[in-house]
Each structure stands twice: as structure tokens, then as C-alpha cells.
Amino acid sequence: MVSLIAGISALILIYFALKSFRATDPKVLARLLRRIGGFVSLAAAAYIGMRGRFEIAVPLGLFGAGLLGYSVLGAELAAKFGLGGPSVSSDGQQSQIRTQFIELTLDRRTGALGGRVIAGAEAGRDLGTFALAELLGLARSFDEQSRALLESYLDRRFAGWRENAQDAAAGGGARQHRSTASGGKMTAEEAYQILGLQRGAGRDEISSAHRRLMKKLHPDQGGTTYLAARVNEAKDTLLRTHHH
């Protein structure tokens, strides 16, 4: 039991140490954390197993395997502890929506939505490290599409923020009905990223990916109008490519 506590304590210390490096790419930090946590958990599980405490060793081993991407059950346990996430999905099941200033990443397996700033003074910083007031202030320097995408993230993370915010991201009050137009024709590459598909995917794959995403992002399922519109646009873009 002492070894288990020591292993978990070490994992927590590593987690908070890595979080302090906000300027570093969050994907790199998360990947490193998962690997370290996975090896520590497996080592602890092996030690505890040799002492005959299999009721502790087996779950801990599954947890470590999940962090390293070798166990679906373990990955689900890891996600519950906050060590999984959209940016480090082990099976590559991710969809990305990018604008000039931010990038959102959806884990299609868990439905978790995360993101990071990709331009400006806070470039490289994970959106999860910002408070609501900081995000609203940051959005004032964003272009229209980046603000719309950020508002979709806020809808997921801060339920009811529109009603409570007096000075929203647009600089003049939160707006419930922002235009969902992308501000320009979506490219095929952007569409593939949004649907999480490889170039050359067939019509059936496109339709299936679209259905899976809409189950996560449709407004009736806790998603937002803007994100749903982007997913629909991605599907239409790729289907038009196949048609031509």
C-alpha cells in the first residue's frame, strides 16, 4: 500500500510540474505525462503483484496500460482521472477545427472538447488553463471566426456564461445568434481534419464520421450551432469533391 501511495503521489507531482510549463505545446506535455504515468503505474502494479496483492495490482496495471494506449478500459479509467483528453487520444480518434487564433480538438471516443491558442501573445497555451474572464478578455483581439469558435468552447466549459457575461468576447455583449458562416470556402484539408479522416476517404466513411460527430456536437446533445455548422460544411465539402 505504501508503494501504491508513493506511486500516485509521484504521478500527481509530475502532473502539476508539467502543467507549470504553459508555454510548451500541451500535446507534448500531455503525451509525456501519459508515458511517465503509464510506466510508473505498471512498475507499481508489478511490485504489488509480486507481494500477492492482485486486487490492487490488476486495476493499477490496467490504468497504466491505458495511459500507454494498450487498454481501452484503462484509457477510460485514465480519462476519469483527468489524464486522458482530446489532445492525447491513443486511438487517433480526433477532430480538429482551427481558426486564425485557436484550435479546438474533439475526442470522438469520449466527447471531450479541448483546445489551445495558436497565435498571439498566449500562443501555445491550453484553453483549460484560462479563467472565464481571461478568455473573454483574450477574445477581444480575435477575428470573428476565432471568437465564434471560442464561444463554442465556452458553451461546453462554462454553462450559462452568455447570460452572466456583461462584456462578452465581441466587445459589446454576448450574442446568442452569431453567423455560422466560415468566412471563406472550406478546403478539403480542413474538412478532413474536422471529420478526423484521411485524405481519400470514401463517401460511406464521410457520412459515418459526420453522423458520429453530430451525436457529440449537435445543439440538442450539448453541442453548439457553430460547431454543428462546421461539421455539416465539412461533410458537404468532401461529398462535393467526390461528386466532381
Short mmCIF file of C-alpha atoms in Angstrom, two decimals:
data_model
loop_
_atom_site.label_atom_id
_atom_site.label_comp_id
_atom_site.label_asym_id
_atom_site.label_seq_id
_atom_site.Cartn_x
_atom_site.Cartn_y
_atom_site.Cartn_z
CA MET A 1 0.00 0.00 0.00
CA VAL A 2 2.89 2.36 0.77
CA SER A 3 4.30 1.78 -2.72
CA LEU A 4 0.91 2.50 -4.28
CA ILE A 5 0.57 5.78 -2.39
CA ALA A 6 4.13 6.75 -3.31
CA GLY A 7 3.49 5.98 -6.98
CA ILE A 8 0.27 8.00 -7.08
CA SER A 9 1.93 10.89 -5.24
CA ALA A 10 4.79 10.91 -7.74
CA LEU A 11 2.31 10.91 -10.60
CA ILE A 12 0.43 13.88 -9.12
CA LEU A 13 3.68 15.81 -8.61
CA ILE A 14 4.68 15.16 -12.23
CA TYR A 15 1.26 16.27 -13.42
CA PHE A 16 1.42 19.62 -11.64
CA ALA A 17 5.03 20.17 -12.63
CA LEU A 18 4.18 19.70 -16.29
CA LYS A 19 1.18 22.00 -16.03
CA SER A 20 3.51 24.80 -15.00
CA PHE A 21 5.12 24.77 -18.44
CA ARG A 22 2.26 26.63 -20.06
CA ALA A 23 4.33 27.94 -22.91
CA THR A 24 5.11 24.42 -24.10
CA ASP A 25 2.86 22.65 -26.58
CA PRO A 26 0.16 21.00 -24.42
CA LYS A 27 0.10 17.98 -26.71
CA VAL A 28 3.75 17.29 -25.97
CA LEU A 29 3.28 17.72 -22.22
CA ALA A 30 0.19 15.52 -22.11
CA ARG A 31 1.89 12.79 -24.14
CA LEU A 32 4.93 12.84 -21.85
CA LEU A 33 2.74 12.75 -18.76
CA ARG A 34 0.82 9.75 -20.03
CA ARG A 35 4.01 7.83 -20.77
CA ILE A 36 5.61 8.57 -17.42
CA GLY A 37 2.38 7.80 -15.60
CA GLY A 38 1.96 4.58 -17.56
CA PHE A 39 5.42 3.27 -16.75
CA VAL A 40 5.14 4.28 -13.08
CA SER A 41 1.75 2.59 -12.77
CA LEU A 42 2.95 -0.62 -14.45
CA ALA A 43 6.06 -0.74 -12.26
CA ALA A 44 3.97 -0.25 -9.14
CA ALA A 45 1.48 -2.89 -10.32
CA ALA A 46 4.29 -5.40 -10.88
CA TYR A 47 5.77 -4.76 -7.43
CA ILE A 48 2.40 -5.02 -5.70
CA GLY A 49 1.55 -8.15 -7.70
CA MET A 50 4.74 -9.86 -6.53
CA ARG A 51 3.59 -9.20 -2.98
CA GLY A 52 0.34 -11.03 -3.71
CA ARG A 53 -1.98 -8.00 -3.72
CA PHE A 54 -3.59 -8.79 -7.07
CA GLU A 55 -6.81 -6.94 -6.22
CA ILE A 56 -4.73 -3.73 -6.34
CA ALA A 57 -2.16 -4.75 -8.94
CA VAL A 58 -4.64 -5.67 -11.70
CA PRO A 59 -6.60 -2.36 -11.76
CA LEU A 60 -3.38 -0.38 -11.43
CA GLY A 61 -1.86 -2.35 -14.30
CA LEU A 62 -4.91 -1.66 -16.48
CA PHE A 63 -4.66 2.01 -15.60
CA GLY A 64 -1.00 2.10 -16.65
CA ALA A 65 -1.72 0.19 -19.85
CA GLY A 66 -4.48 2.67 -20.66
CA LEU A 67 -2.11 5.60 -20.26
CA LEU A 68 0.26 3.94 -22.72
CA GLY A 69 -2.57 3.24 -25.15
CA TYR A 70 -2.74 -0.55 -24.76
CA SER A 71 -6.05 -0.89 -22.93
CA VAL A 72 -9.43 0.63 -23.74
CA LEU A 73 -10.66 0.01 -20.19
CA GLY A 74 -7.50 1.54 -18.79
CA ALA A 75 -7.81 4.54 -21.07
CA GLU A 76 -11.32 5.17 -19.77
CA LEU A 77 -10.05 4.99 -16.19
CA ALA A 78 -7.24 7.39 -17.08
CA ALA A 79 -9.69 9.84 -18.61
CA LYS A 80 -11.71 9.88 -15.39
CA PHE A 81 -8.57 10.96 -13.53
CA GLY A 82 -8.03 13.81 -16.00
CA LEU A 83 -5.05 12.15 -17.65
CA GLY A 84 -6.73 11.46 -20.95
CA GLY A 85 -8.01 14.21 -23.16
CA PRO A 86 -8.82 15.29 -26.60
CA SER A 87 -5.28 16.20 -27.43
CA VAL A 88 -3.81 12.83 -26.43
CA SER A 89 -6.33 10.28 -27.68
CA SER A 90 -4.44 6.99 -28.00
CA ASP A 91 -6.50 5.70 -30.92
CA GLY A 92 -6.15 8.84 -33.01
CA GLN A 93 -9.92 9.43 -32.98
CA GLN A 94 -9.71 13.21 -33.07
CA SER A 95 -11.39 16.01 -34.94
CA GLN A 96 -9.82 19.45 -35.15
CA ILE A 97 -11.32 22.82 -36.01
CA ARG A 98 -8.81 25.62 -36.47
CA THR A 99 -9.15 29.36 -36.96
CA GLN A 100 -6.56 32.11 -37.03
CA PHE A 101 -6.13 32.24 -33.25
CA ILE A 102 -7.33 28.98 -31.71
CA GLU A 103 -7.67 25.27 -32.38
CA LEU A 104 -10.31 23.03 -30.81
CA THR A 105 -9.84 19.28 -30.60
CA LEU A 106 -12.70 16.83 -30.04
CA ASP A 107 -12.03 13.31 -28.82
CA ARG A 108 -14.70 11.43 -30.77
CA ARG A 109 -14.46 8.47 -28.42
CA THR A 110 -15.17 10.36 -25.18
CA GLY A 111 -16.75 13.56 -26.49
CA ALA A 112 -14.21 15.66 -24.56
CA LEU A 113 -13.53 19.08 -26.08
CA GLY A 114 -10.25 20.89 -25.54
CA GLY A 115 -8.19 23.49 -27.32
CA ARG A 116 -5.24 25.83 -27.37
CA VAL A 117 -4.24 29.26 -28.54
CA ILE A 118 -2.16 29.08 -31.71
CA ALA A 119 -1.40 32.76 -32.37
CA GLY A 120 -0.82 35.94 -30.42
CA ALA A 121 0.82 36.61 -27.07
CA GLU A 122 -0.66 33.47 -25.47
CA ALA A 123 0.23 31.10 -28.34
CA GLY A 124 0.76 27.54 -27.15
CA ARG A 125 -1.33 27.90 -24.00
CA ASP A 126 -4.08 25.38 -23.30
CA LEU A 127 -7.57 26.89 -23.10
CA GLY A 128 -8.18 24.87 -19.98
CA THR A 129 -5.66 27.00 -18.07
CA PHE A 130 -7.65 30.21 -18.61
CA ALA A 131 -10.39 31.50 -16.33
CA LEU A 132 -13.62 32.71 -17.94
CA ALA A 133 -12.75 36.39 -17.54
CA GLU A 134 -9.36 35.78 -19.16
CA LEU A 135 -10.91 34.04 -22.14
CA LEU A 136 -13.45 36.81 -22.65
CA GLY A 137 -10.69 39.40 -22.50
CA LEU A 138 -8.49 37.41 -24.86
CA ALA A 139 -11.31 37.09 -27.38
CA ARG A 140 -11.45 40.85 -27.88
CA SER A 141 -8.32 40.62 -30.00
CA PHE A 142 -9.67 37.70 -32.06
CA ASP A 143 -11.19 37.81 -35.51
CA GLU A 144 -14.87 36.97 -35.96
CA GLN A 145 -14.39 33.27 -36.65
CA SER A 146 -11.98 32.76 -33.76
CA ARG A 147 -14.46 34.41 -31.40
CA ALA A 148 -17.26 32.19 -32.69
CA LEU A 149 -15.15 29.08 -32.17
CA LEU A 150 -14.10 30.21 -28.70
CA GLU A 151 -17.74 30.79 -27.77
CA SER A 152 -18.45 27.18 -28.72
CA TYR A 153 -15.73 26.10 -26.29
CA LEU A 154 -17.17 28.37 -23.58
CA ASP A 155 -20.63 26.87 -24.10
CA ARG A 156 -19.21 23.45 -23.20
CA ARG A 157 -16.99 24.55 -20.32
CA PHE A 158 -18.99 27.36 -18.72
CA ALA A 159 -22.70 26.59 -18.99
CA GLY A 160 -24.76 29.78 -18.81
CA TRP A 161 -21.83 32.11 -19.40
CA ARG A 162 -23.76 34.04 -22.04
CA GLU A 163 -26.45 35.05 -19.57
CA ASN A 164 -23.95 36.12 -16.92
CA ALA A 165 -21.35 37.88 -19.06
CA GLN A 166 -21.86 41.64 -19.36
CA ASP A 167 -18.95 42.24 -21.68
CA ALA A 168 -18.65 39.20 -23.93
CA ALA A 169 -15.98 38.26 -26.42
CA ALA A 170 -17.31 40.50 -29.20
CA GLY A 171 -16.73 43.58 -27.04
CA GLY A 172 -20.39 44.55 -26.78
CA GLY A 173 -22.32 41.80 -25.03
CA ALA A 174 -22.76 38.09 -25.53
CA ARG A 175 -24.62 37.31 -28.72
CA GLN A 176 -26.81 34.28 -28.91
CA HIS A 177 -27.08 34.08 -32.66
CA ARG A 178 -23.75 34.60 -34.32
CA SER A 179 -23.37 33.82 -38.01
CA THR A 180 -22.15 30.30 -38.58
CA ALA A 181 -20.53 31.07 -41.90
CA SER A 182 -16.90 30.09 -42.01
CA GLY A 183 -15.81 33.38 -43.53
CA GLY A 184 -14.39 31.63 -46.56
CA LYS A 185 -14.68 28.45 -48.55
CA MET A 186 -13.57 25.44 -46.51
CA THR A 187 -10.71 23.49 -48.04
CA ALA A 188 -10.71 19.71 -48.37
CA GLU A 189 -7.80 19.52 -45.94
CA GLU A 190 -9.77 21.43 -43.29
CA ALA A 191 -12.77 19.16 -43.89
CA TYR A 192 -10.67 16.02 -43.40
CA GLN A 193 -9.32 17.42 -40.12
CA ILE A 194 -12.76 18.29 -38.82
CA LEU A 195 -14.16 14.84 -39.62
CA GLY A 196 -10.97 13.12 -38.48
CA LEU A 197 -10.50 11.32 -41.79
CA GLN A 198 -7.54 10.54 -44.01
CA ARG A 199 -7.35 12.02 -47.49
CA GLY A 200 -9.17 9.81 -49.98
CA ALA A 201 -11.85 8.60 -47.55
CA GLY A 202 -14.94 7.24 -49.30
CA ARG A 203 -18.49 8.57 -49.22
CA ASP A 204 -19.59 5.99 -46.64
CA GLU A 205 -16.69 6.91 -44.36
CA ILE A 206 -17.53 10.60 -44.70
CA SER A 207 -21.19 10.01 -43.87
CA SER A 208 -20.35 7.77 -40.90
CA ALA A 209 -17.84 10.27 -39.49
CA HIS A 210 -20.41 13.03 -39.89
CA ARG A 211 -23.07 11.07 -38.01
CA ARG A 212 -20.71 10.25 -35.15
CA LEU A 213 -19.65 13.86 -34.76
CA MET A 214 -23.17 15.22 -34.87
CA LYS A 215 -24.08 12.94 -31.98
CA LYS A 216 -21.40 14.76 -29.97
CA LEU A 217 -21.78 18.30 -31.28
CA HIS A 218 -25.44 18.80 -32.19
CA PRO A 219 -27.05 21.54 -30.04
CA ASP A 220 -29.64 19.04 -28.81
CA GLN A 221 -26.78 16.89 -27.50
CA GLY A 222 -24.98 19.66 -25.64
CA GLY A 223 -23.09 20.95 -28.66
CA THR A 224 -23.34 24.32 -30.36
CA THR A 225 -24.84 25.69 -33.55
CA TYR A 226 -21.46 26.91 -34.78
CA LEU A 227 -19.68 23.56 -34.35
CA ALA A 228 -22.58 21.66 -35.90
CA ALA A 229 -22.50 24.02 -38.87
CA ARG A 230 -18.77 23.44 -39.35
CA VAL A 231 -19.26 19.67 -39.28
CA ASN A 232 -22.05 19.93 -41.84
CA GLU A 233 -19.86 22.14 -44.01
CA ALA A 234 -17.01 19.62 -43.81
CA LYS A 235 -19.30 16.81 -44.95
CA ASP A 236 -20.67 18.88 -47.84
CA THR A 237 -17.17 19.91 -48.92
CA LEU A 238 -15.91 16.34 -49.13
CA LEU A 239 -19.03 15.00 -50.79
CA ARG A 240 -18.79 17.73 -53.43
CA THR A 241 -15.20 16.66 -54.03
CA HIS A 242 -16.35 13.09 -54.64
CA HIS A 243 -19.17 14.28 -56.88
CA HIS A 244 -16.78 16.24 -59.10
#
